[in-house]
Coordinates of C-alpha atoms in Angstrom, one line a residue:
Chain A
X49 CA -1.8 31.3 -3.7
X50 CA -1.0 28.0 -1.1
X51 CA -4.2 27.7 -0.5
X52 CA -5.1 28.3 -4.1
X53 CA -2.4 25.7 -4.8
X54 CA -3.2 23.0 -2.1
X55 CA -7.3 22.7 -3.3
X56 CA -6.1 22.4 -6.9
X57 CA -3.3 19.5 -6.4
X58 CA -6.4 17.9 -4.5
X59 CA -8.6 17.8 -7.4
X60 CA -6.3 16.7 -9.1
X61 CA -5.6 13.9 -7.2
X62 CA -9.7 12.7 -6.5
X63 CA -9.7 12.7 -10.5
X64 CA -6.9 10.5 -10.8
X65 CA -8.0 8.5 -8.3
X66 CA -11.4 8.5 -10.7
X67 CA -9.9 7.3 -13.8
X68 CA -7.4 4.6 -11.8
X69 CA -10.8 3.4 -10.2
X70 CA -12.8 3.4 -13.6
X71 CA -9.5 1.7 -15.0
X72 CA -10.3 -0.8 -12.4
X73 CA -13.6 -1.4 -13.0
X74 CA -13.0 -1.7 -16.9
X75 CA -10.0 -4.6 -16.7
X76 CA -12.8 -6.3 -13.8
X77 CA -15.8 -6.1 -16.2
X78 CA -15.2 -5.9 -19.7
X79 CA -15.3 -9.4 -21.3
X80 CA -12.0 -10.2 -23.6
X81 CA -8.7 -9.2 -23.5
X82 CA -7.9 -6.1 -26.1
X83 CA -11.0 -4.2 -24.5
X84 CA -9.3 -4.4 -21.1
X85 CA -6.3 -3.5 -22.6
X86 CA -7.3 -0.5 -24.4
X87 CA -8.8 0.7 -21.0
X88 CA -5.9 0.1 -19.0
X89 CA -2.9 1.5 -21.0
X90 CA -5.4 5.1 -21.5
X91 CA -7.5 5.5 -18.3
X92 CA -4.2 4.1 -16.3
X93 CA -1.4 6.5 -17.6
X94 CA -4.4 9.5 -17.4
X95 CA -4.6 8.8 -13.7
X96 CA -1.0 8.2 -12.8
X97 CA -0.5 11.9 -14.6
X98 CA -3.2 13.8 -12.5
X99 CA -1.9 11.8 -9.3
X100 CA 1.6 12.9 -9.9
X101 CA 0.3 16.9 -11.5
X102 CA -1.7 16.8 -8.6
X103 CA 1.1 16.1 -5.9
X104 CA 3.3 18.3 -7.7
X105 CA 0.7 20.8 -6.2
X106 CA 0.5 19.8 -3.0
X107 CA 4.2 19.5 -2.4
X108 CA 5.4 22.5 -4.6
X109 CA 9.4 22.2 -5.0
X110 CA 11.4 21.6 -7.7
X111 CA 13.0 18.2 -6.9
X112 CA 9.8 16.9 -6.0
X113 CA 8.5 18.0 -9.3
X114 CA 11.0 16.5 -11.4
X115 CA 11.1 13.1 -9.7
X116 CA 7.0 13.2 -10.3
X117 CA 7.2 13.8 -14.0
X118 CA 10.0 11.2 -14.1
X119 CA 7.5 8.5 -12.6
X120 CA 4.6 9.8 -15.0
X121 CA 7.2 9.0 -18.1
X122 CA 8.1 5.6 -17.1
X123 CA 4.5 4.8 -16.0
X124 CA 3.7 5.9 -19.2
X125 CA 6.1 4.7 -21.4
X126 CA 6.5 0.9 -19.6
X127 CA 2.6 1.3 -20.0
X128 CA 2.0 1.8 -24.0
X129 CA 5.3 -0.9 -24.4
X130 CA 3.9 -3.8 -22.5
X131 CA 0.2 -3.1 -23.4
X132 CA 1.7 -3.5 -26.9
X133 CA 4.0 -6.2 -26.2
X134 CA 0.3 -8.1 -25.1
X135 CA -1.5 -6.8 -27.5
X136 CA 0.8 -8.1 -30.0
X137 CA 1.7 -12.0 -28.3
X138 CA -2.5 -12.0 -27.9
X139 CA -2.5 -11.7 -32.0
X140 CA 0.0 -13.9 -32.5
X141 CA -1.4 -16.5 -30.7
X142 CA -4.7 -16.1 -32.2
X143 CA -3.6 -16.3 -35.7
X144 CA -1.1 -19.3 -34.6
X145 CA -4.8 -20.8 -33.6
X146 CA -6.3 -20.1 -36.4
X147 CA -3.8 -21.5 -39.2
X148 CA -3.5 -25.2 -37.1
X149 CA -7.0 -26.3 -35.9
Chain B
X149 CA 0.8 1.4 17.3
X150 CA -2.4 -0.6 15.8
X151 CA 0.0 0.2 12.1
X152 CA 2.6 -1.5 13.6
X153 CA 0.1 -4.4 14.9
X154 CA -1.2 -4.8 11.3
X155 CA 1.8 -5.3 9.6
X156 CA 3.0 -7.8 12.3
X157 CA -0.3 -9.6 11.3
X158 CA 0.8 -9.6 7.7
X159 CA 3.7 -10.3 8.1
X160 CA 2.9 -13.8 10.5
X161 CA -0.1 -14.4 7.4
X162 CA 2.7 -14.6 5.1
X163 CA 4.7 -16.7 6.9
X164 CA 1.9 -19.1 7.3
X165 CA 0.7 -18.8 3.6
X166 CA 3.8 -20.0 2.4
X167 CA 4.9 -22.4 4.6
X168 CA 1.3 -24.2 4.0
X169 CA 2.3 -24.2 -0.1
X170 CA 6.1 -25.3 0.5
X171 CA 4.8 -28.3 2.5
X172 CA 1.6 -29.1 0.5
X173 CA 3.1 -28.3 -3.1
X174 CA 5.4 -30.4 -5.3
X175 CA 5.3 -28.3 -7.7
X176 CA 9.1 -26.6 -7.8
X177 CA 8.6 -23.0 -9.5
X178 CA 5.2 -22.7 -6.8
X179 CA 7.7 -23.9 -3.8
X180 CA 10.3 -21.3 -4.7
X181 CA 7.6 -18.8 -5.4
X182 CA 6.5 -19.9 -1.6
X183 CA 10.3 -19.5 -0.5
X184 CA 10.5 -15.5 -1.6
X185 CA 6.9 -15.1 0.1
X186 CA 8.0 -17.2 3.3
X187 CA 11.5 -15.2 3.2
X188 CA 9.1 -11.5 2.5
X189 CA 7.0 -12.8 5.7
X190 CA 10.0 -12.9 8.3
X191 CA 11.5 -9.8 6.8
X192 CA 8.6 -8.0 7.7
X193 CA 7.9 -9.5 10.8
X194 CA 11.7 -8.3 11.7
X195 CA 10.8 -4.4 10.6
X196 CA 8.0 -4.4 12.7
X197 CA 10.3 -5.6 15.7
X198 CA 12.6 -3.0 14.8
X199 CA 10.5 -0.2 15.3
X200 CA 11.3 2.2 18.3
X201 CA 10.3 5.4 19.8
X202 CA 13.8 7.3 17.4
X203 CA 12.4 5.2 14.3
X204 CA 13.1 2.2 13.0
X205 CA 16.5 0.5 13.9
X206 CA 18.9 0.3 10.9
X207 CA 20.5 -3.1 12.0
X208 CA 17.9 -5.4 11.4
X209 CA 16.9 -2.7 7.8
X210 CA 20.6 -4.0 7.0
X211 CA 19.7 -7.5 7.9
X212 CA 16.6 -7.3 5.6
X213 CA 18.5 -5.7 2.7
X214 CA 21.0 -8.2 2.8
X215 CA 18.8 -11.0 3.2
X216 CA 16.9 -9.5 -0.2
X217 CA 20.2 -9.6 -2.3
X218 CA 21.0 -13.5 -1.1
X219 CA 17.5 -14.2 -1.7
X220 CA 17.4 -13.4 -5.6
X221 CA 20.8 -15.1 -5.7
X222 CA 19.5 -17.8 -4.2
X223 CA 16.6 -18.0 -6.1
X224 CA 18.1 -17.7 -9.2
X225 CA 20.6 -20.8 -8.3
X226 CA 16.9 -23.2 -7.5
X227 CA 15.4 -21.9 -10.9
X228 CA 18.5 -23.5 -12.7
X229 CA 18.5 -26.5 -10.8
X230 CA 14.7 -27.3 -10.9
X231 CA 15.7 -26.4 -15.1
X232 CA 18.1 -28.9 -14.9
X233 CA 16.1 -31.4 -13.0
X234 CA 13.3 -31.1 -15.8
X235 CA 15.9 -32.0 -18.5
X236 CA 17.1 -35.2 -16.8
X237 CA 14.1 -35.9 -16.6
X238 CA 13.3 -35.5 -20.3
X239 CA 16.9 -37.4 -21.6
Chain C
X20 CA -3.3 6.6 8.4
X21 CA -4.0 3.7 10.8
X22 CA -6.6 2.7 7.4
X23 CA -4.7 2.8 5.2
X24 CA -2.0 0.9 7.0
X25 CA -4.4 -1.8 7.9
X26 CA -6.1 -1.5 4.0
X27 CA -2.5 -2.3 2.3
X28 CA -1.4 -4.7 5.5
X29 CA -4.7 -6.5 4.1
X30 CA -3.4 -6.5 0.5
X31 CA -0.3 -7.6 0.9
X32 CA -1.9 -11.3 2.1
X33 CA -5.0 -11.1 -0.2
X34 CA -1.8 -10.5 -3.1
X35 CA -0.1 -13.3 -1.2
X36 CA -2.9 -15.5 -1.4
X37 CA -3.4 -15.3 -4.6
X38 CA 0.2 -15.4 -5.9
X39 CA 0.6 -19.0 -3.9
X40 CA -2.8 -20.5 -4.8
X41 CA -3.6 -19.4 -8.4
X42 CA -4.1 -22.4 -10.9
X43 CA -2.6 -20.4 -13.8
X44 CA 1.6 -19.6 -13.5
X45 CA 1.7 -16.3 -14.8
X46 CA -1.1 -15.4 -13.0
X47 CA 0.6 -16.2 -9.5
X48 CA 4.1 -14.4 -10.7
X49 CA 2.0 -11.2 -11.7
X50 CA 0.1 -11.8 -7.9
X51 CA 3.8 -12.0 -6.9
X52 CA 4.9 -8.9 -8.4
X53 CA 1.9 -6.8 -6.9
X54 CA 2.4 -8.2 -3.7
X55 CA 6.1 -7.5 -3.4
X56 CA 4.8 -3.6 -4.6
X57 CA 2.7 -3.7 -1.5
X58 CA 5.1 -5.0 0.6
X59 CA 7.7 -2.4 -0.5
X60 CA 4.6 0.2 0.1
X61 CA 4.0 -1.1 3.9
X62 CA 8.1 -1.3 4.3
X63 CA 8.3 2.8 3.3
X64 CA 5.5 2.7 6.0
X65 CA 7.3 1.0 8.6
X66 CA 9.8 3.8 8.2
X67 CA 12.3 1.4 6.0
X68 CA 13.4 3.4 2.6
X69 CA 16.3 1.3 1.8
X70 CA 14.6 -1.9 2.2
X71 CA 11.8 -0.9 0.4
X72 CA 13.7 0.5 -2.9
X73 CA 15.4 -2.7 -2.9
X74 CA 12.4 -5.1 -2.6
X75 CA 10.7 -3.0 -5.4
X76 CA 13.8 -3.5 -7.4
X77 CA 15.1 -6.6 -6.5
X78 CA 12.8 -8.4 -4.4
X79 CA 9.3 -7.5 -6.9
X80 CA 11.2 -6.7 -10.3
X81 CA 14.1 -9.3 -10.8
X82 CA 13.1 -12.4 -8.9
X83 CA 9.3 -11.7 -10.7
X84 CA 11.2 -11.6 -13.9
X85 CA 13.2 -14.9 -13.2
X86 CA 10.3 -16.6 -12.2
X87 CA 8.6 -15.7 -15.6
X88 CA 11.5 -16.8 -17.3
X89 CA 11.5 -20.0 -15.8
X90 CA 7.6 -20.4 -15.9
X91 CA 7.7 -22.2 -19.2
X92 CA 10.9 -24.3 -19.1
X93 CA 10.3 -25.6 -15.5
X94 CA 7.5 -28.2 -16.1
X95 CA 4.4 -28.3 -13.8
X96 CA 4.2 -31.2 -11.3
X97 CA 1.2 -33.6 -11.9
X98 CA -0.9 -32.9 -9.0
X99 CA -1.7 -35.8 -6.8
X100 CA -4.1 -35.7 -4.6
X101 CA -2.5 -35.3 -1.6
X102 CA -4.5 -37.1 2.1
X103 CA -6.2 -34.8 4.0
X104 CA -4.3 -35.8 7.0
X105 CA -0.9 -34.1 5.2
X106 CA -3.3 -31.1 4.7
X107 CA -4.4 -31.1 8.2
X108 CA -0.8 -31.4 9.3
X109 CA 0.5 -28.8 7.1
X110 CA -2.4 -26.2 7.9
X111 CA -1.9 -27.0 11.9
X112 CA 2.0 -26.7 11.4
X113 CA 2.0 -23.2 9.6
X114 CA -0.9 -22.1 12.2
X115 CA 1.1 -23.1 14.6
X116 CA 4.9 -21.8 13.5
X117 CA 3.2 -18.5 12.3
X118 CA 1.3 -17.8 15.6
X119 CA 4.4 -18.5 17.3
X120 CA 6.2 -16.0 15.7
X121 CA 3.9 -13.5 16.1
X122 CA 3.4 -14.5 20.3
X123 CA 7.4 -14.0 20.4
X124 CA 7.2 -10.5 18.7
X125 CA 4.2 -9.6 20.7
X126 CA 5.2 -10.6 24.5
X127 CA 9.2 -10.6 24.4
X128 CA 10.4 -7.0 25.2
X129 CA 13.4 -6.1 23.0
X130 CA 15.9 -3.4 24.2
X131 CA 17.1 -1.1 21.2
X132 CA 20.7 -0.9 22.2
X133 CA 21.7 -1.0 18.3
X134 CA 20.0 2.7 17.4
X135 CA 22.2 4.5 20.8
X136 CA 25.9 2.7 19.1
X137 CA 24.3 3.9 15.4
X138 CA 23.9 7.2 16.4
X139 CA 27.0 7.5 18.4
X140 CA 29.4 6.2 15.9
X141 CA 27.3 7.5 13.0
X142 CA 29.9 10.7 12.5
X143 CA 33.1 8.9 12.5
X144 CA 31.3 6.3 9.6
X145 CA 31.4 9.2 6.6
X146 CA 28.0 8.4 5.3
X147 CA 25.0 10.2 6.9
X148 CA 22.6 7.1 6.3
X149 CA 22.7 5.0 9.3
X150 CA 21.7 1.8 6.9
X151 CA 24.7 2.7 4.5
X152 CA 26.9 3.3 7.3
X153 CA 26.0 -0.2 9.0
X154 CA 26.2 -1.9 5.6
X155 CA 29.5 -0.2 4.3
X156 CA 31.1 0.3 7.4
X157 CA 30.0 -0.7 10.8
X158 CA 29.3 -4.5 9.7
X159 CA 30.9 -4.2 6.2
X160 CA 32.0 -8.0 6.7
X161 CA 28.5 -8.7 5.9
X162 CA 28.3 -7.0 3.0
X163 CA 31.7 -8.7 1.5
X164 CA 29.9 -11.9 2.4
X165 CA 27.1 -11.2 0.9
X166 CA 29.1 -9.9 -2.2
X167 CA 30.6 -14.2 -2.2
X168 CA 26.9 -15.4 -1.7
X169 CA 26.0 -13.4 -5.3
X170 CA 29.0 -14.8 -6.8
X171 CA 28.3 -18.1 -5.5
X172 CA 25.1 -18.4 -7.2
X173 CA 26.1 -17.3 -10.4
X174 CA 28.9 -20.1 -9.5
X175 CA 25.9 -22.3 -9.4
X176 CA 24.1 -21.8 -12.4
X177 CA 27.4 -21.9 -14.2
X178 CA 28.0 -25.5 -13.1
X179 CA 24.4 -26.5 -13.4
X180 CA 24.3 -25.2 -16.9
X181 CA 20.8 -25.3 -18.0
X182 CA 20.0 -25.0 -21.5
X183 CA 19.0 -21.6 -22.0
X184 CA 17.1 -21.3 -25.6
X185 CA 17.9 -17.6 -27.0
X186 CA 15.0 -15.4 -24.8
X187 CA 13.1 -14.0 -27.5
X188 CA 13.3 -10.8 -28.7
X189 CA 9.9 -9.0 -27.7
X190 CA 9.1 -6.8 -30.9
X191 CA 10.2 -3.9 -32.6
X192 CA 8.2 -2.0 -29.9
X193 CA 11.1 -2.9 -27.1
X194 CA 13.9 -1.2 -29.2
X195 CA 12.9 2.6 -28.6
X196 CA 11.4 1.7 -25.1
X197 CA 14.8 0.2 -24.1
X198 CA 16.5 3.3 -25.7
X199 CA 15.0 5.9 -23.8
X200 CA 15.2 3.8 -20.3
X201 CA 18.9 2.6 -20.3
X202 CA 19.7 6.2 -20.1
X203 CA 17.1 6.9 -17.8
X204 CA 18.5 3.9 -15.6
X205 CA 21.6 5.2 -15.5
X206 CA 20.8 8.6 -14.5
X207 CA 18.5 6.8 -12.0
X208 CA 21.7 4.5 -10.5
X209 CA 23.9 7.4 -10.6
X210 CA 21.7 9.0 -8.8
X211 CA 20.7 6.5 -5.9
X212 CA 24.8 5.2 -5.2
X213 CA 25.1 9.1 -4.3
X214 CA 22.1 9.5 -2.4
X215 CA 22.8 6.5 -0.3
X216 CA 25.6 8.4 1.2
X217 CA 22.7 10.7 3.1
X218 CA 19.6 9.3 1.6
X219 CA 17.5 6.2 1.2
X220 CA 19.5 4.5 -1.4
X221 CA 22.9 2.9 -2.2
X222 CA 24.6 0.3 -4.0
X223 CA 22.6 -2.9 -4.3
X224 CA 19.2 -0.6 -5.3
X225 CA 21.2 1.3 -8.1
X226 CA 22.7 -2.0 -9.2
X227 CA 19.4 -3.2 -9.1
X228 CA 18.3 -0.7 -11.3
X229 CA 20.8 -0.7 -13.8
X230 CA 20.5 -4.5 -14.2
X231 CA 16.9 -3.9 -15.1
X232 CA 17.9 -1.6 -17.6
X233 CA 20.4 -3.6 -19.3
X234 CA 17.9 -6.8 -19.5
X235 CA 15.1 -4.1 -21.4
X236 CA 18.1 -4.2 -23.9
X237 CA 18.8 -7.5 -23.7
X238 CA 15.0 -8.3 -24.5
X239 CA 14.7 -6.3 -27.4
X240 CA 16.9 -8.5 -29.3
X241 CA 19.9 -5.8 -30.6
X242 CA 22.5 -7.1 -28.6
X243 CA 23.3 -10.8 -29.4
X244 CA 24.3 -12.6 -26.0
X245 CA 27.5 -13.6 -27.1
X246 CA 30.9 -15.6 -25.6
X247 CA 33.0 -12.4 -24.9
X248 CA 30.4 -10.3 -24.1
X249 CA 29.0 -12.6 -21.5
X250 CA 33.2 -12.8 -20.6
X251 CA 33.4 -9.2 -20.1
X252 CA 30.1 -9.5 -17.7
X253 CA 31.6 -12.0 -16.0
X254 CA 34.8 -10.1 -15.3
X255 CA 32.5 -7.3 -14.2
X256 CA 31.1 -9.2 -11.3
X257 CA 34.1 -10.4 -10.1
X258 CA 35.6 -7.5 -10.2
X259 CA 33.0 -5.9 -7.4
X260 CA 33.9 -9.0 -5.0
X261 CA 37.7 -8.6 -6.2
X262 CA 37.9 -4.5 -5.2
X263 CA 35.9 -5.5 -1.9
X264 CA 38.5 -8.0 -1.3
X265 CA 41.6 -5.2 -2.0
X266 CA 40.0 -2.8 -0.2
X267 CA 39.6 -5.0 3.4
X268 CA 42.8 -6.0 3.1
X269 CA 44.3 -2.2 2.2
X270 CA 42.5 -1.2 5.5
X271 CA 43.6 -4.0 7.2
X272 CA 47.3 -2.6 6.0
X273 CA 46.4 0.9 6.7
X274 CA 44.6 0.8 10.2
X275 CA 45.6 -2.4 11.6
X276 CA 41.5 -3.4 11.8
X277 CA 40.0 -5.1 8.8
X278 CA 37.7 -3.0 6.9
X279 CA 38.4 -0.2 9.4
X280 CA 38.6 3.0 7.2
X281 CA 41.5 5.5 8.0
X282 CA 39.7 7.9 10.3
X283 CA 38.7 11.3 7.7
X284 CA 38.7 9.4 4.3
X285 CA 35.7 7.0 5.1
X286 CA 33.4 8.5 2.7
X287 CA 36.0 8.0 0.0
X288 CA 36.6 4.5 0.4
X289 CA 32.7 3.6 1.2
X290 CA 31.9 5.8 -2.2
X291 CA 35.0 4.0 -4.2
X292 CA 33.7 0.5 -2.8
X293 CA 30.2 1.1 -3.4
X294 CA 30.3 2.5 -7.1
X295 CA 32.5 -0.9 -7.7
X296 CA 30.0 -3.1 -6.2
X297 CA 27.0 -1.1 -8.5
X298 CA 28.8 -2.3 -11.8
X299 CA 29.5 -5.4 -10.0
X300 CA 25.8 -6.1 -9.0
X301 CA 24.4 -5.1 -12.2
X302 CA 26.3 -7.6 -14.0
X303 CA 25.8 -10.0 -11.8
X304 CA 22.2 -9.7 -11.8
X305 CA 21.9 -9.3 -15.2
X306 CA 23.8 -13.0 -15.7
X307 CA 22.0 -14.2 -13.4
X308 CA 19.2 -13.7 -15.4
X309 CA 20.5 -14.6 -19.0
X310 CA 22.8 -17.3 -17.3
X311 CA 26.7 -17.5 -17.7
X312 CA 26.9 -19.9 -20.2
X313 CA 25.8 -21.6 -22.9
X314 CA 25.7 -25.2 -23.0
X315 CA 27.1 -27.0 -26.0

């Protein structure tokens, strides 16, 4: 069952690690701002779950646990607020451009 | 041991980095941006120093962690004052 | 480990780099911010806890969020172009001052007396964390001091009085973020100011944290800065230096020795100082970043 345990938290981690990296790659090559964006705020809050799931795993006791899923929900909620928060100032600024050229 | 040696190497990088920008910049957010780094940079360096065969020393960690709390007031207090120095200049 | 250590060792001066030399000034606070999460990555490394919770709090979260604030209203220098001589100096300077440092930390062969006293005293001090017990009671002078320092900026920036404009609030967005994480900051400060009796942790990172907290509210526009709330803040931050101030001189009363605790209640008077000093840090931090005043 540890064993079972340990190899599953450490899958779990490699594909977090995957969609961090891919997260990465997407803010370094996609060409304007909302794309990156979009990637980020999904691909990053993904990974930071399977991290933490996976070293939920790999450490297996409660306090552990519950300090990880704390981190996931501020990760993911500081995530969707200031990617909207951007999101949002980006547009406003656009249309600001747009009305006064 | 080589950790230890990187970190010191960090932590002397920093300390050159921003001591380069404090006395090449005139610009007054980038020089107190360069203060915090500079301050980071001899914090560090003191961490590695404190590191012994039982750990790491928790006198100079006290040290650091005050120096951290003056550092933000301080901060703070320059940010006003370069604020202030920008509206004299404007009146 | 020894790559991974020498990977984010690395980072921290690539972030460093970039924070210091980036054209753009949000781009070098957001270099700023990432660094100082590095650095508080490489201080957990170094086998520093404390220090590192309170650079990611204070040192990465607050002073990146007050040089943000300031980004716009401080204006940008016109950049002359400066001889190459002063460049030559200033690079052979630094070179110099920085590789001095590090000669001095490499050759001069420090003997750890400190961590022998620490451990020795450590179960007389009431608090299991060596830093808490240095900071609270071994060299709690220190601490008061540092307490006045705080209070002497926000002394400062009172007298100085720049005009703040209203900060923005940041979109309807911010109201349900900020009221599911001042809870959640509170739980969290609670929770470090008792851990940092045997834990990493303590008062300045739950004040820290709880500062944060407040200035999600603050940004999301409900609560209106206004005269007697900023009073009240006020009040709140003197009150951590005040109770310090009481407490020195109760011991000093007490036990004859300033600061010294009455031998068996230590833990008590470190945990009464330090939950004052949490509400006292908070609001000091949190005026520190919305400033004390308002300038008519």
């Amino acid at each position: 069952m540890t064993a079972l345990l340990h190899s599953a938290g450490l899958v779990l981690m490699i594909a977090g690690t995957a969609f961090l990296a891919v997260a990465a790659l997407g803010v370094w090559r996609l060409p304007d701002l909302l794309s990156r964006l979009h990637v980020l705020t999904k691909a990053d809050t993904a990974g930071v779950a399977l991290i933490a799931l996976g070293a939920a795993c790999l450490a297996q006791s409660f306090t552990a646990t519950l300090s990880l899923l704390l981190c996931t929900l501020l990760v993911a909620l500081s995530g969707a607020t200031t990617g909207h928060l951007i999101a949002r100032d980006h547009l406003d600024f656009a249309s600001s451009q747009e009305d006064s050229p | 041991m080589i950790s230890d040696f990187a970190f010191l190497i960090s932590g002397a990088g920093l300390i050159c980095l921003a001591l380069f920008r404090l006395a090449t910049s005139a610009d007054l957010l980038m020089r107190v941006l360069g203060l915090n780094v500079l301050a980071i940079g001899i914090a560090m360096v003191l961490l590695v120093s404190a590191r012994g065969a039982e750990g790491t020393d928790a006198v100079p960690q006290a040290f650091t962690l005050t120096g951290i709390v003056v550092l933000v007031g301080v901060t703070a207090a320059l940010l006003a004052l370069a604020e202030r120095v920008a509206e004299a200049r404007d009146e | 480990m020894m790559l991974f250590d020498s990977v984010i060792a690395a980072a921290c001066l690539g972030a460093a780099a970039m924070a210091l030399f980036a054209r753009d000034r949000i781009a070098a606070v957001a270099a700023f911010l990432v660094m100082g999460l590095l650095v508080a990555l490489s201080w957990l490394r170094l086998g520093a806890p404390d220090v590192a919770l309170a650079e990611a709090a204070i040192g990465a979260g607050l002073t990146g969020a007050l040089l943000l604030r300031s980004a716009r209203r401080v204006p940008k220098a016109s950049a002359k172009a400066l001889p190459p001589a002063q460049w030559l100096g200033a690079a052979l300077l630094s070179l110099a001052v920085s590789g001095a440092i590090l000669w001095t930390a490499l050759i001069v062969e420090t003997a750890a007396i400190y961590p022998a006293l620490v451990n020795e005293a450590l179960p007389e001090s009431g608090v299991e964390n060596p830093v808490t017990a240095v900071l609270l009671n071994f060299r709690a002078w220190d601490t008061l001091l540092e307490i006045a320092v705080l209070f002497a900026a926000l002394a400062v920036i009172a007298v100085v009085k720049p005009v703040h404009p209203r900060i923005a609030p940041l979109g309807p967005m911010m109201l349900p973020f900020a009221r599911v994480v001042l809870p959640l900051t509170i739980f969290l400060a609670g929770h470090l100011l008792w851990q940092g009796g045997h834990a990493p942790g303590g008062a300045f990172q739950a004040g820290a944290i709880l500062a944060g907290g407040a200035i999600a509210l603050g940004l999301s526009g409900m609560v209106r800065p206004i005269r007697w709330g900023r009073a009240a803040l006020a009040g709140l931050a003197i009150l951590g230096l005040g109770a310090f101030v009481v407490a020195a001189l109760a011991a000093e009363l007490l036990t004859g020795a300033l600061l010294g605790y009455p031998a068996g209640a230590a833990k008590a008077w470190i945990l009464a100082i330090e939950s004052a000093l949490t509400l006292s840090i908070a609001a000091t931090l949190l005026l520190l970043f919305i400033g004390p005043a308002e300038r008519h």
